[in-house]
PDB file of C-alpha atoms in Angstrom:
ATOM      1  CA  MET A   1     -78.611 321.627 -99.029  1.00  0.00           C
ATOM      2  CA  THR A   2     -75.085 323.022 -99.268  1.00  0.00           C
ATOM      3  CA  GLN A   3     -72.257 320.652 -98.462  1.00  0.00           C
ATOM      4  CA  PHE A   4     -71.569 320.266 -94.762  1.00  0.00           C
ATOM      5  CA  LYS A   5     -68.019 321.518 -93.990  1.00  0.00           C
ATOM      6  CA  LEU A   6     -66.344 320.576 -90.742  1.00  0.00           C
ATOM      7  CA  SER A   7     -63.651 323.211 -91.144  1.00  0.00           C
ATOM      8  CA  LYS A   8     -66.204 325.974 -90.537  1.00  0.00           C
ATOM      9  CA  GLY A   9     -66.458 324.947 -86.894  1.00  0.00           C
ATOM     10  CA  LEU A  10     -62.751 325.056 -86.107  1.00  0.00           C
ATOM     11  CA  PRO A  11     -60.957 328.064 -84.575  1.00  0.00           C
ATOM     12  CA  ALA A  12     -58.038 329.489 -86.560  1.00  0.00           C
ATOM     13  CA  THR A  13     -55.272 328.062 -84.360  1.00  0.00           C
ATOM     14  CA  TRP A  14     -56.562 324.507 -84.704  1.00  0.00           C
ATOM     15  CA  LEU A  15     -57.416 325.000 -88.361  1.00  0.00           C
ATOM     16  CA  LYS A  16     -53.777 325.803 -89.052  1.00  0.00           C
ATOM     17  CA  LEU A  17     -52.578 322.645 -87.282  1.00  0.00           C
ATOM     18  CA  LEU A  18     -55.143 320.434 -89.034  1.00  0.00           C
ATOM     19  CA  GLU A  19     -55.143 322.101 -92.455  1.00  0.00           C
ATOM     20  CA  THR A  20     -53.549 319.155 -94.286  1.00  0.00           C
ATOM     21  CA  GLU A  21     -55.691 316.586 -92.489  1.00  0.00           C
ATOM     22  CA  LEU A  22     -58.924 318.353 -93.397  1.00  0.00           C
ATOM     23  CA  LYS A  23     -58.136 317.913 -97.111  1.00  0.00           C
ATOM     24  CA  LYS A  24     -58.033 314.119 -96.898  1.00  0.00           C
ATOM     25  CA  ASP A  25     -60.665 311.901 -98.493  1.00  0.00           C
ATOM     26  CA  TYR A  26     -61.969 310.492 -95.229  1.00  0.00           C
ATOM     27  CA  ILE A  27     -62.951 313.982 -94.081  1.00  0.00           C
ATOM     28  CA  GLN A  28     -65.095 314.439 -97.165  1.00  0.00           C
ATOM     29  CA  GLU A  29     -66.669 311.039 -96.508  1.00  0.00           C
ATOM     30  CA  LEU A  30     -67.391 312.043 -92.908  1.00  0.00           C
ATOM     31  CA  GLU A  31     -68.950 315.306 -94.072  1.00  0.00           C
ATOM     32  CA  LEU A  32     -71.168 313.448 -96.562  1.00  0.00           C
ATOM     33  CA  PHE A  33     -72.225 311.007 -93.857  1.00  0.00           C
ATOM     34  CA  LEU A  34     -73.204 313.817 -91.491  1.00  0.00           C
ATOM     35  CA  GLN A  35     -74.993 315.647 -94.269  1.00  0.00           C
ATOM     36  CA  SER A  36     -77.018 312.519 -95.051  1.00  0.00           C
ATOM     37  CA  GLN A  37     -77.942 312.166 -91.378  1.00  0.00           C
ATOM     38  CA  TYR A  38     -79.353 315.682 -91.285  1.00  0.00           C
ATOM     39  CA  LYS A  39     -81.074 315.236 -94.642  1.00  0.00           C
ATOM     40  CA  THR A  40     -82.943 312.167 -93.367  1.00  0.00           C
ATOM     41  CA  LYS A  41     -84.021 314.103 -90.259  1.00  0.00           C
ATOM     42  CA  LYS A  42     -81.893 312.151 -87.805  1.00  0.00           C
ATOM     43  CA  ILE A  43     -81.393 313.897 -84.470  1.00  0.00           C
ATOM     44  CA  ILE A  44     -77.668 314.343 -83.884  1.00  0.00           C
ATOM     45  CA  TYR A  45     -75.920 315.340 -80.664  1.00  0.00           C
ATOM     46  CA  PRO A  46     -74.357 317.709 -79.899  1.00  0.00           C
ATOM     47  CA  ALA A  47     -75.554 320.526 -82.155  1.00  0.00           C
ATOM     48  CA  SER A  48     -73.174 320.810 -85.117  1.00  0.00           C
ATOM     49  CA  GLU A  49     -71.830 324.139 -83.883  1.00  0.00           C
ATOM     50  CA  ASN A  50     -70.609 322.281 -80.779  1.00  0.00           C
ATOM     51  CA  PHE A  51     -68.767 319.426 -82.505  1.00  0.00           C
ATOM     52  CA  PHE A  52     -65.507 321.277 -81.823  1.00  0.00           C
ATOM     53  CA  HIS A  53     -66.583 322.983 -78.609  1.00  0.00           C
ATOM     54  CA  ALA A  54     -63.594 321.494 -76.740  1.00  0.00           C
ATOM     55  CA  LEU A  55     -61.156 322.913 -79.300  1.00  0.00           C
ATOM     56  CA  ASN A  56     -62.856 326.287 -79.262  1.00  0.00           C
ATOM     57  CA  LEU A  57     -62.366 326.541 -75.498  1.00  0.00           C
ATOM     58  CA  VAL A  58     -58.686 325.528 -75.355  1.00  0.00           C
ATOM     59  CA  GLU A  59     -56.024 326.775 -77.736  1.00  0.00           C
ATOM     60  CA  PRO A  60     -53.125 324.392 -78.431  1.00  0.00           C
ATOM     61  CA  LYS A  61     -50.613 326.583 -76.594  1.00  0.00           C
ATOM     62  CA  ASN A  62     -52.735 326.506 -73.433  1.00  0.00           C
ATOM     63  CA  ILE A  63     -53.268 322.745 -73.134  1.00  0.00           C
ATOM     64  CA  LYS A  64     -52.170 321.259 -69.815  1.00  0.00           C
ATOM     65  CA  VAL A  65     -54.393 318.181 -69.634  1.00  0.00           C
ATOM     66  CA  VAL A  66     -56.315 316.017 -72.104  1.00  0.00           C
ATOM     67  CA  ILE A  67     -59.211 313.947 -70.764  1.00  0.00           C
ATOM     68  CA  LEU A  68     -60.245 311.617 -73.543  1.00  0.00           C
ATOM     69  CA  GLY A  69     -63.769 310.250 -73.787  1.00  0.00           C
ATOM     70  CA  GLN A  70     -65.371 307.869 -76.256  1.00  0.00           C
ATOM     71  CA  ASP A  71     -68.345 309.611 -77.861  1.00  0.00           C
ATOM     72  CA  PRO A  72     -71.010 312.149 -76.824  1.00  0.00           C
ATOM     73  CA  TYR A  73     -73.843 311.321 -74.470  1.00  0.00           C
ATOM     74  CA  PRO A  74     -76.822 310.206 -76.610  1.00  0.00           C
ATOM     75  CA  GLY A  75     -79.548 311.451 -74.268  1.00  0.00           C
ATOM     76  CA  ILE A  76     -81.621 314.594 -74.760  1.00  0.00           C
ATOM     77  CA  GLY A  77     -79.778 317.756 -73.734  1.00  0.00           C
ATOM     78  CA  GLN A  78     -76.695 315.984 -72.372  1.00  0.00           C
ATOM     79  CA  ALA A  79     -74.005 316.488 -75.017  1.00  0.00           C
ATOM     80  CA  HIS A  80     -72.399 319.880 -75.575  1.00  0.00           C
ATOM     81  CA  GLY A  81     -69.038 318.999 -77.082  1.00  0.00           C
ATOM     82  CA  LEU A  82     -66.992 318.345 -73.946  1.00  0.00           C
ATOM     83  CA  SER A  83     -66.152 314.797 -72.877  1.00  0.00           C
ATOM     84  CA  PHE A  84     -67.964 313.665 -69.699  1.00  0.00           C
ATOM     85  CA  SER A  85     -69.498 317.147 -69.259  1.00  0.00           C
ATOM     86  CA  VAL A  86     -73.165 318.169 -69.421  1.00  0.00           C
ATOM     87  CA  PRO A  87     -74.732 321.638 -69.770  1.00  0.00           C
ATOM     88  CA  GLU A  88     -76.035 323.607 -66.807  1.00  0.00           C
ATOM     89  CA  GLY A  89     -79.297 322.238 -65.437  1.00  0.00           C
ATOM     90  CA  ILE A  90     -78.725 318.677 -66.702  1.00  0.00           C
ATOM     91  CA  LYS A  91     -78.285 315.889 -64.141  1.00  0.00           C
ATOM     92  CA  SER A  92     -74.792 314.445 -64.036  1.00  0.00           C
ATOM     93  CA  PRO A  93     -74.716 311.002 -65.719  1.00  0.00           C
ATOM     94  CA  PRO A  94     -73.355 308.037 -63.708  1.00  0.00           C
ATOM     95  CA  SER A  95     -69.823 308.269 -65.160  1.00  0.00           C
ATOM     96  CA  LEU A  96     -69.562 311.921 -64.195  1.00  0.00           C
ATOM     97  CA  GLN A  97     -70.955 311.177 -60.732  1.00  0.00           C
ATOM     98  CA  ASN A  98     -68.142 308.663 -60.273  1.00  0.00           C
ATOM     99  CA  ILE A  99     -65.591 311.204 -61.475  1.00  0.00           C
ATOM    100  CA  PHE A 100     -66.831 313.567 -58.771  1.00  0.00           C
ATOM    101  CA  LYS A 101     -66.633 310.751 -56.174  1.00  0.00           C
ATOM    102  CA  GLU A 102     -62.989 310.159 -57.065  1.00  0.00           C
ATOM    103  CA  LEU A 103     -62.331 313.917 -56.938  1.00  0.00           C
ATOM    104  CA  LYS A 104     -63.746 313.963 -53.393  1.00  0.00           C
ATOM    105  CA  SER A 105     -61.621 310.981 -52.381  1.00  0.00           C
ATOM    106  CA  ASP A 106     -58.489 312.320 -54.063  1.00  0.00           C
ATOM    107  CA  LEU A 107     -58.511 316.019 -53.191  1.00  0.00           C
ATOM    108  CA  ASN A 108     -61.450 316.311 -50.762  1.00  0.00           C
ATOM    109  CA  ILE A 109     -63.294 318.534 -53.251  1.00  0.00           C
ATOM    110  CA  GLU A 110     -67.058 318.266 -52.990  1.00  0.00           C
ATOM    111  CA  ALA A 111     -69.081 317.704 -56.147  1.00  0.00           C
ATOM    112  CA  THR A 112     -70.801 320.806 -57.444  1.00  0.00           C
ATOM    113  CA  ALA A 113     -74.460 320.855 -58.389  1.00  0.00           C
ATOM    114  CA  SER A 114     -73.384 321.502 -61.963  1.00  0.00           C
ATOM    115  CA  GLY A 115     -71.930 318.842 -64.234  1.00  0.00           C
ATOM    116  CA  ASN A 116     -70.703 321.507 -66.637  1.00  0.00           C
ATOM    117  CA  LEU A 117     -66.918 321.128 -66.824  1.00  0.00           C
ATOM    118  CA  THR A 118     -66.301 324.337 -68.758  1.00  0.00           C
ATOM    119  CA  ARG A 119     -64.476 325.579 -65.657  1.00  0.00           C
ATOM    120  CA  TRP A 120     -61.860 322.887 -66.254  1.00  0.00           C
ATOM    121  CA  ALA A 121     -61.530 323.810 -69.923  1.00  0.00           C
ATOM    122  CA  ALA A 122     -60.914 327.433 -68.949  1.00  0.00           C
ATOM    123  CA  GLN A 123     -57.761 326.265 -67.156  1.00  0.00           C
ATOM    124  CA  GLY A 124     -56.343 324.273 -70.062  1.00  0.00           C
ATOM    125  CA  VAL A 125     -58.119 320.930 -69.747  1.00  0.00           C
ATOM    126  CA  LEU A 126     -59.057 319.654 -73.210  1.00  0.00           C
ATOM    127  CA  LEU A 127     -62.191 317.526 -72.797  1.00  0.00           C
ATOM    128  CA  LEU A 128     -62.010 315.632 -76.066  1.00  0.00           C
ATOM    129  CA  ASN A 129     -64.112 312.719 -77.285  1.00  0.00           C
ATOM    130  CA  SER A 130     -62.671 310.308 -79.856  1.00  0.00           C
ATOM    131  CA  VAL A 131     -65.934 310.527 -81.807  1.00  0.00           C
ATOM    132  CA  LEU A 132     -67.560 313.946 -81.914  1.00  0.00           C
ATOM    133  CA  SER A 133     -71.168 313.158 -82.826  1.00  0.00           C
ATOM    134  CA  VAL A 134     -73.854 310.573 -82.091  1.00  0.00           C
ATOM    135  CA  GLU A 135     -77.430 309.837 -83.093  1.00  0.00           C
ATOM    136  CA  LYS A 136     -80.059 310.387 -80.404  1.00  0.00           C
ATOM    137  CA  ASP A 137     -80.427 307.357 -78.096  1.00  0.00           C
ATOM    138  CA  LYS A 138     -77.900 305.317 -80.122  1.00  0.00           C
ATOM    139  CA  ALA A 139     -74.568 305.238 -78.316  1.00  0.00           C
ATOM    140  CA  ALA A 140     -71.542 304.652 -80.559  1.00  0.00           C
ATOM    141  CA  SER A 141     -73.683 305.106 -83.695  1.00  0.00           C
ATOM    142  CA  HIS A 142     -71.127 307.410 -85.356  1.00  0.00           C
ATOM    143  CA  GLN A 143     -68.057 305.323 -84.663  1.00  0.00           C
ATOM    144  CA  LYS A 144     -65.880 304.264 -87.620  1.00  0.00           C
ATOM    145  CA  LYS A 145     -67.152 307.113 -89.808  1.00  0.00           C
ATOM    146  CA  GLY A 146     -63.882 309.058 -89.742  1.00  0.00           C
ATOM    147  CA  TRP A 147     -63.989 310.966 -86.467  1.00  0.00           C
ATOM    148  CA  GLU A 148     -61.409 308.656 -84.882  1.00  0.00           C
ATOM    149  CA  LYS A 149     -58.809 309.478 -87.545  1.00  0.00           C
ATOM    150  CA  LEU A 150     -59.318 313.186 -87.033  1.00  0.00           C
ATOM    151  CA  THR A 151     -59.081 313.045 -83.243  1.00  0.00           C
ATOM    152  CA  GLU A 152     -55.977 310.858 -83.519  1.00  0.00           C
ATOM    153  CA  GLN A 153     -54.431 313.634 -85.587  1.00  0.00           C
ATOM    154  CA  ILE A 154     -55.445 316.142 -82.912  1.00  0.00           C
ATOM    155  CA  ILE A 155     -53.647 314.028 -80.319  1.00  0.00           C
ATOM    156  CA  LEU A 156     -50.584 313.754 -82.572  1.00  0.00           C
ATOM    157  CA  SER A 157     -50.581 317.533 -82.981  1.00  0.00           C
ATOM    158  CA  ILE A 158     -50.723 318.014 -79.213  1.00  0.00           C
ATOM    159  CA  ASN A 159     -47.939 315.483 -78.759  1.00  0.00           C
ATOM    160  CA  GLU A 160     -45.704 317.313 -81.228  1.00  0.00           C
ATOM    161  CA  ASN A 161     -46.530 320.930 -80.468  1.00  0.00           C
ATOM    162  CA  CYS A 162     -47.143 321.014 -76.716  1.00  0.00           C
ATOM    163  CA  GLU A 163     -44.868 320.392 -73.739  1.00  0.00           C
ATOM    164  CA  HIS A 164     -45.534 318.325 -70.607  1.00  0.00           C
ATOM    165  CA  VAL A 165     -49.213 317.543 -71.140  1.00  0.00           C
ATOM    166  CA  VAL A 166     -51.063 315.065 -68.910  1.00  0.00           C
ATOM    167  CA  PHE A 167     -53.173 312.588 -70.880  1.00  0.00           C
ATOM    168  CA  ILE A 168     -55.884 311.028 -68.702  1.00  0.00           C
ATOM    169  CA  LEU A 169     -57.077 307.861 -70.420  1.00  0.00           C
ATOM    170  CA  TRP A 170     -60.004 306.079 -68.781  1.00  0.00           C
ATOM    171  CA  GLY A 171     -60.924 302.706 -70.254  1.00  0.00           C
ATOM    172  CA  ALA A 172     -59.511 300.523 -73.021  1.00  0.00           C
ATOM    173  CA  TYR A 173     -60.976 302.635 -75.821  1.00  0.00           C
ATOM    174  CA  ALA A 174     -59.167 305.781 -74.673  1.00  0.00           C
ATOM    175  CA  GLN A 175     -55.994 303.905 -73.820  1.00  0.00           C
ATOM    176  CA  LYS A 176     -55.514 302.887 -77.449  1.00  0.00           C
ATOM    177  CA  LYS A 177     -54.662 306.547 -78.083  1.00  0.00           C
ATOM    178  CA  ALA A 178     -51.586 306.237 -75.862  1.00  0.00           C
ATOM    179  CA  ALA A 179     -49.806 304.936 -78.955  1.00  0.00           C
ATOM    180  CA  PHE A 180     -49.811 308.506 -80.316  1.00  0.00           C
ATOM    181  CA  VAL A 181     -48.178 310.037 -77.229  1.00  0.00           C
ATOM    182  CA  ASP A 182     -44.469 310.284 -76.405  1.00  0.00           C
ATOM    183  CA  ARG A 183     -44.217 309.065 -72.800  1.00  0.00           C
ATOM    184  CA  LYS A 184     -40.796 310.676 -72.413  1.00  0.00           C
ATOM    185  CA  LYS A 185     -42.326 314.077 -73.083  1.00  0.00           C
ATOM    186  CA  HIS A 186     -45.792 313.773 -71.575  1.00  0.00           C
ATOM    187  CA  LEU A 187     -47.494 311.976 -68.675  1.00  0.00           C
ATOM    188  CA  ILE A 188     -50.103 309.283 -69.332  1.00  0.00           C
ATOM    189  CA  LEU A 189     -52.477 308.309 -66.516  1.00  0.00           C
ATOM    190  CA  GLU A 190     -54.524 305.193 -67.199  1.00  0.00           C
ATOM    191  CA  SER A 191     -57.286 303.397 -65.327  1.00  0.00           C
ATOM    192  CA  VAL A 192     -60.545 301.643 -66.055  1.00  0.00           C
ATOM    193  CA  HIS A 193     -63.488 303.767 -67.191  1.00  0.00           C
ATOM    194  CA  PRO A 194     -65.524 305.688 -64.580  1.00  0.00           C
ATOM    195  CA  SER A 195     -68.801 304.111 -65.766  1.00  0.00           C
ATOM    196  CA  PRO A 196     -70.585 302.080 -63.054  1.00  0.00           C
ATOM    197  CA  LEU A 197     -69.934 298.872 -65.003  1.00  0.00           C
ATOM    198  CA  ALA A 198     -66.180 299.368 -64.801  1.00  0.00           C
ATOM    199  CA  ALA A 199     -65.357 301.757 -61.967  1.00  0.00           C
ATOM    200  CA  ASN A 200     -65.792 299.265 -59.126  1.00  0.00           C
ATOM    201  CA  ARG A 201     -63.719 296.598 -60.838  1.00  0.00           C
ATOM    202  CA  ALA A 202     -60.950 295.404 -58.597  1.00  0.00           C
ATOM    203  CA  SER A 203     -57.641 295.692 -60.417  1.00  0.00           C
ATOM    204  CA  ASP A 204     -54.298 297.401 -60.178  1.00  0.00           C
ATOM    205  CA  ARG A 205     -55.656 300.067 -62.520  1.00  0.00           C
ATOM    206  CA  GLY A 206     -59.079 300.522 -60.975  1.00  0.00           C
ATOM    207  CA  PHE A 207     -60.812 303.881 -61.278  1.00  0.00           C
ATOM    208  CA  PHE A 208     -61.527 304.511 -57.617  1.00  0.00           C
ATOM    209  CA  GLY A 209     -58.281 305.238 -55.827  1.00  0.00           C
ATOM    210  CA  SER A 210     -56.381 306.068 -59.015  1.00  0.00           C
ATOM    211  CA  LYS A 211     -55.963 309.702 -57.862  1.00  0.00           C
ATOM    212  CA  PRO A 212     -55.767 311.276 -61.340  1.00  0.00           C
ATOM    213  CA  PHE A 213     -56.384 314.805 -60.092  1.00  0.00           C
ATOM    214  CA  SER A 214     -53.621 315.004 -57.493  1.00  0.00           C
ATOM    215  CA  ARG A 215     -51.187 313.138 -59.762  1.00  0.00           C
ATOM    216  CA  THR A 216     -51.942 315.579 -62.582  1.00  0.00           C
ATOM    217  CA  ASN A 217     -51.326 318.596 -60.377  1.00  0.00           C
ATOM    218  CA  ALA A 218     -48.097 317.151 -58.990  1.00  0.00           C
ATOM    219  CA  TRP A 219     -46.765 316.679 -62.540  1.00  0.00           C
ATOM    220  CA  LEU A 220     -47.816 320.175 -63.627  1.00  0.00           C
ATOM    221  CA  ILE A 221     -46.137 321.767 -60.616  1.00  0.00           C
ATOM    222  CA  GLU A 222     -43.000 319.706 -61.220  1.00  0.00           C
ATOM    223  CA  LYS A 223     -42.888 321.034 -64.782  1.00  0.00           C
ATOM    224  CA  GLY A 224     -43.345 324.618 -63.698  1.00  0.00           C
ATOM    225  CA  LYS A 225     -46.995 324.921 -64.639  1.00  0.00           C
ATOM    226  CA  LYS A 226     -49.955 326.165 -62.642  1.00  0.00           C
ATOM    227  CA  GLU A 227     -52.073 323.398 -61.140  1.00  0.00           C
ATOM    228  CA  ILE A 228     -55.706 322.837 -62.085  1.00  0.00           C
ATOM    229  CA  LYS A 229     -58.360 324.001 -59.633  1.00  0.00           C
ATOM    230  CA  TRP A 230     -60.627 321.006 -60.052  1.00  0.00           C
TER     231      TRP A 230
END
């Protein structure tokens, strides 16, 4: 088996931004880990060609919003490289159902039958997970293998190279990434995670009632950008 190379899945614009990072030792270690997983016949989600699906859909210059997730859904057919999103024909998981409930409450937009959020990506919403792969039925199984360092560098690159981006950080895991964002330059919206375990939690940063969609659009309009049609 030839060595697994992550760089082959990156579009040219992102490859240029991450060129130095991709030469670091931890990337090679991550590649060897993934290669070993495939060699031992582990089932990995999403398909390797979709590890960087989010980056392939949104070029750096077009980013308006970053919605940061934790890691891919571990269920059959759910993960396709976009945080919180599922492919056409797959039932929306509970977290995504709650996202749609908040969208209805916030902007009176009804949930669609499809949980595929590619339509958001087409408008400049980067749906990025902190960890970009997972073993089937084993949530968080690929954490601390190197993905986090790479996605932190992606966030740093966005922070440095983009203007007036909204970072939507749901849950403590995502909120740790706020340390890589200049709050004077970008907007950070934080609340608890939309998962059923957290979303109903009563707090001053609860998920329901946080209005991330209208607040995002208000910021974009203020900065002279086109709002997102959620």
